[in-house]
Amino acid sequence: MKTVYVLNGPNLNALGKREPGIYGGKTLSAIEDDCRKAGDELGLAIEFRQSNHEGDLVDWIQEAGDKAAGIVINAGAYTHTSIAIHDAIRAVSPLPVVEVHLSNIHAREQFRHVSMIAPVAVGMICGFGPLGYTLALKALADRL
């Protein structure tokens, strides 16, 4: 069974209570359950993690480079600012990475329109709420 790391960045631990009008009412724990169910259906083992710290995400990306078949990442606000995450993903290439966002980042504030991850990802899914994680896993499984 191939392992996929599902990595989540800052403030995603507050899902369910943080701006539900933008991010919905589902908790990160419920999204993890969805990912594990999808993983079972797709024949993927899911390693699901969240951190508010950029360095943790970089460490996990590097770890995935040695242990995983792919990564699904919602880097939260680090999407728009982190060259370190960009470089970590680039360093584990050709490991496929799918970027996911709950909201449509292109329909929000201008500063959210730029992704540091997109240039090193195989694709991006945004705007479909928690379903985006399942879609990302399906897309990644198809690519694997």
Tab-separated table of C-alpha atoms in Angstrom:
chain	number	residue	atom	x	y	z
A	1	MET	CA	0.000	0.000	0.000
A	2	LYS	CA	1.406	3.382	-0.990
A	3	THR	CA	1.586	6.093	1.675
A	4	VAL	CA	0.409	9.650	1.079
A	5	TYR	CA	1.212	12.419	3.523
A	6	VAL	CA	-1.662	14.860	4.051
A	7	LEU	CA	-0.085	17.972	5.552
A	8	ASN	CA	-1.941	20.916	7.043
A	9	GLY	CA	-0.558	24.297	7.996
A	10	PRO	CA	-1.378	27.068	10.426
A	11	ASN	CA	-4.838	27.620	11.860
A	12	LEU	CA	-6.326	24.533	10.234
A	13	ASN	CA	-6.542	23.022	13.722
A	14	ALA	CA	-9.249	25.653	14.355
A	15	LEU	CA	-11.540	24.440	11.562
A	16	GLY	CA	-15.147	24.129	12.624
A	17	LYS	CA	-15.012	27.300	14.694
A	18	ARG	CA	-12.758	29.580	12.618
A	19	GLU	CA	-14.691	31.668	10.082
A	20	PRO	CA	-17.204	28.957	9.153
A	21	GLY	CA	-18.633	31.229	6.442
A	22	ILE	CA	-15.323	30.866	4.591
A	23	TYR	CA	-13.988	27.483	5.722
A	24	GLY	CA	-17.177	25.612	6.613
A	25	GLY	CA	-18.165	23.898	9.823
A	26	LYS	CA	-16.227	20.638	9.466
A	27	THR	CA	-13.371	20.049	11.884
A	28	LEU	CA	-9.899	18.966	10.822
A	29	SER	CA	-10.518	15.695	12.654
A	30	ALA	CA	-13.584	15.056	10.470
A	31	ILE	CA	-11.529	15.879	7.361
A	32	GLU	CA	-8.917	13.400	8.551
A	33	ASP	CA	-11.669	10.758	8.818
A	34	ASP	CA	-12.746	11.585	5.235
A	35	CYS	CA	-9.149	11.235	4.034
A	36	ARG	CA	-8.680	7.884	5.760
A	37	LYS	CA	-11.934	6.572	4.236
A	38	ALA	CA	-10.892	7.798	0.777
A	39	GLY	CA	-7.439	6.311	1.305
A	40	ASP	CA	-8.967	2.913	2.099
A	41	GLU	CA	-11.066	3.079	-1.065
A	42	LEU	CA	-8.059	4.132	-3.172
A	43	GLY	CA	-5.577	1.699	-1.640
A	44	LEU	CA	-3.550	4.449	0.023
A	45	ALA	CA	-2.205	4.625	3.566
A	46	ILE	CA	-2.733	8.144	4.936
A	47	GLU	CA	-0.238	9.935	7.177
A	48	PHE	CA	-2.258	12.977	8.353
A	49	ARG	CA	-0.528	15.857	10.171
A	50	GLN	CA	-1.061	19.499	11.143
A	51	SER	CA	1.252	22.161	12.508
A	52	ASN	CA	1.209	25.895	13.017
A	53	HIS	CA	4.996	25.903	12.510
A	54	GLU	CA	6.622	26.269	9.113
A	55	GLY	CA	9.675	24.189	10.053
A	56	ASP	CA	7.493	21.212	10.975
A	57	LEU	CA	5.951	21.281	7.506
A	58	VAL	CA	9.403	21.455	5.904
A	59	ASP	CA	10.590	18.509	8.038
A	60	TRP	CA	7.522	16.451	7.077
A	61	ILE	CA	7.941	17.217	3.376
A	62	GLN	CA	11.555	16.029	3.597
A	63	GLU	CA	10.432	12.924	5.508
A	64	ALA	CA	7.804	12.222	2.847
A	65	GLY	CA	10.564	12.381	0.248
A	66	ASP	CA	11.994	9.224	1.828
A	67	LYS	CA	8.798	7.461	2.928
A	68	ALA	CA	5.822	8.471	0.776
A	69	ALA	CA	4.466	8.098	-2.732
A	70	GLY	CA	2.984	11.596	-2.688
A	71	ILE	CA	1.832	14.586	-0.672
A	72	VAL	CA	-1.428	16.480	-0.364
A	73	ILE	CA	-0.765	19.834	1.271
A	74	ASN	CA	-2.923	22.656	2.564
A	75	ALA	CA	-0.214	24.996	3.793
A	76	GLY	CA	-2.734	27.623	4.909
A	77	ALA	CA	-1.250	31.117	4.928
A	78	TYR	CA	2.231	29.690	4.279
A	79	THR	CA	0.992	29.011	0.747
A	80	HIS	CA	1.445	32.697	-0.032
A	81	THR	CA	4.693	33.364	1.811
A	82	SER	CA	6.884	30.303	2.272
A	83	ILE	CA	9.849	29.951	-0.004
A	84	ALA	CA	11.081	27.322	2.482
A	85	ILE	CA	8.066	25.089	1.755
A	86	HIS	CA	8.484	25.711	-1.975
A	87	ASP	CA	12.147	24.694	-1.758
A	88	ALA	CA	11.368	21.601	0.353
A	89	ILE	CA	8.828	20.400	-2.227
A	90	ARG	CA	11.262	21.112	-5.019
A	91	ALA	CA	13.957	19.122	-3.184
A	92	VAL	CA	11.770	15.980	-3.036
A	93	SER	CA	10.861	16.142	-6.724
A	94	PRO	CA	9.720	14.068	-8.578
A	95	LEU	CA	7.465	13.168	-5.594
A	96	PRO	CA	4.031	14.404	-6.721
A	97	VAL	CA	2.435	17.101	-4.578
A	98	VAL	CA	-1.167	18.283	-4.813
A	99	GLU	CA	-2.010	21.649	-3.260
A	100	VAL	CA	-5.471	21.937	-1.703
A	101	HIS	CA	-7.452	24.846	-0.224
A	102	LEU	CA	-10.903	24.840	1.305
A	103	SER	CA	-11.814	28.242	-0.116
A	104	ASN	CA	-11.249	29.589	-3.608
A	105	ILE	CA	-8.077	31.553	-2.954
A	106	HIS	CA	-8.485	33.335	-6.305
A	107	ALA	CA	-11.814	34.841	-5.231
A	108	ARG	CA	-10.422	36.259	-1.988
A	109	GLU	CA	-7.959	38.994	-1.046
A	110	GLN	CA	-5.338	39.821	-3.662
A	111	PHE	CA	-2.459	38.565	-1.497
A	112	ARG	CA	-4.029	35.074	-1.500
A	113	HIS	CA	-3.971	34.866	-5.306
A	114	VAL	CA	-0.261	33.977	-5.363
A	115	SER	CA	0.875	30.509	-4.345
A	116	MET	CA	4.505	29.703	-3.654
A	117	ILE	CA	3.534	26.017	-3.856
A	118	ALA	CA	1.750	25.991	-7.235
A	119	PRO	CA	4.940	26.165	-9.334
A	120	VAL	CA	6.247	22.953	-7.722
A	121	ALA	CA	2.920	21.083	-7.408
A	122	VAL	CA	1.386	18.782	-9.997
A	123	GLY	CA	-1.952	20.513	-9.419
A	124	MET	CA	-4.158	22.604	-7.170
A	125	ILE	CA	-7.707	22.051	-5.957
A	126	CYS	CA	-9.440	24.977	-4.313
A	127	GLY	CA	-12.904	26.203	-3.497
A	128	PHE	CA	-14.674	22.893	-2.860
A	129	GLY	CA	-14.423	22.880	0.934
A	130	PRO	CA	-13.452	19.615	2.640
A	131	LEU	CA	-14.292	17.676	-0.543
A	132	GLY	CA	-11.085	19.156	-1.962
A	133	TYR	CA	-9.016	16.769	0.155
A	134	THR	CA	-10.809	13.722	-1.258
A	135	LEU	CA	-10.516	15.121	-4.788
A	136	ALA	CA	-6.791	15.689	-4.222
A	137	LEU	CA	-6.327	12.102	-3.026
A	138	LYS	CA	-8.224	10.766	-6.058
A	139	ALA	CA	-6.121	12.895	-8.412
A	140	LEU	CA	-2.922	11.795	-6.724
A	141	ALA	CA	-3.932	8.109	-6.754
A	142	ASP	CA	-4.655	8.392	-10.476
A	143	ARG	CA	-1.227	9.897	-11.044
A	144	LEU	CA	0.497	7.187	-8.998
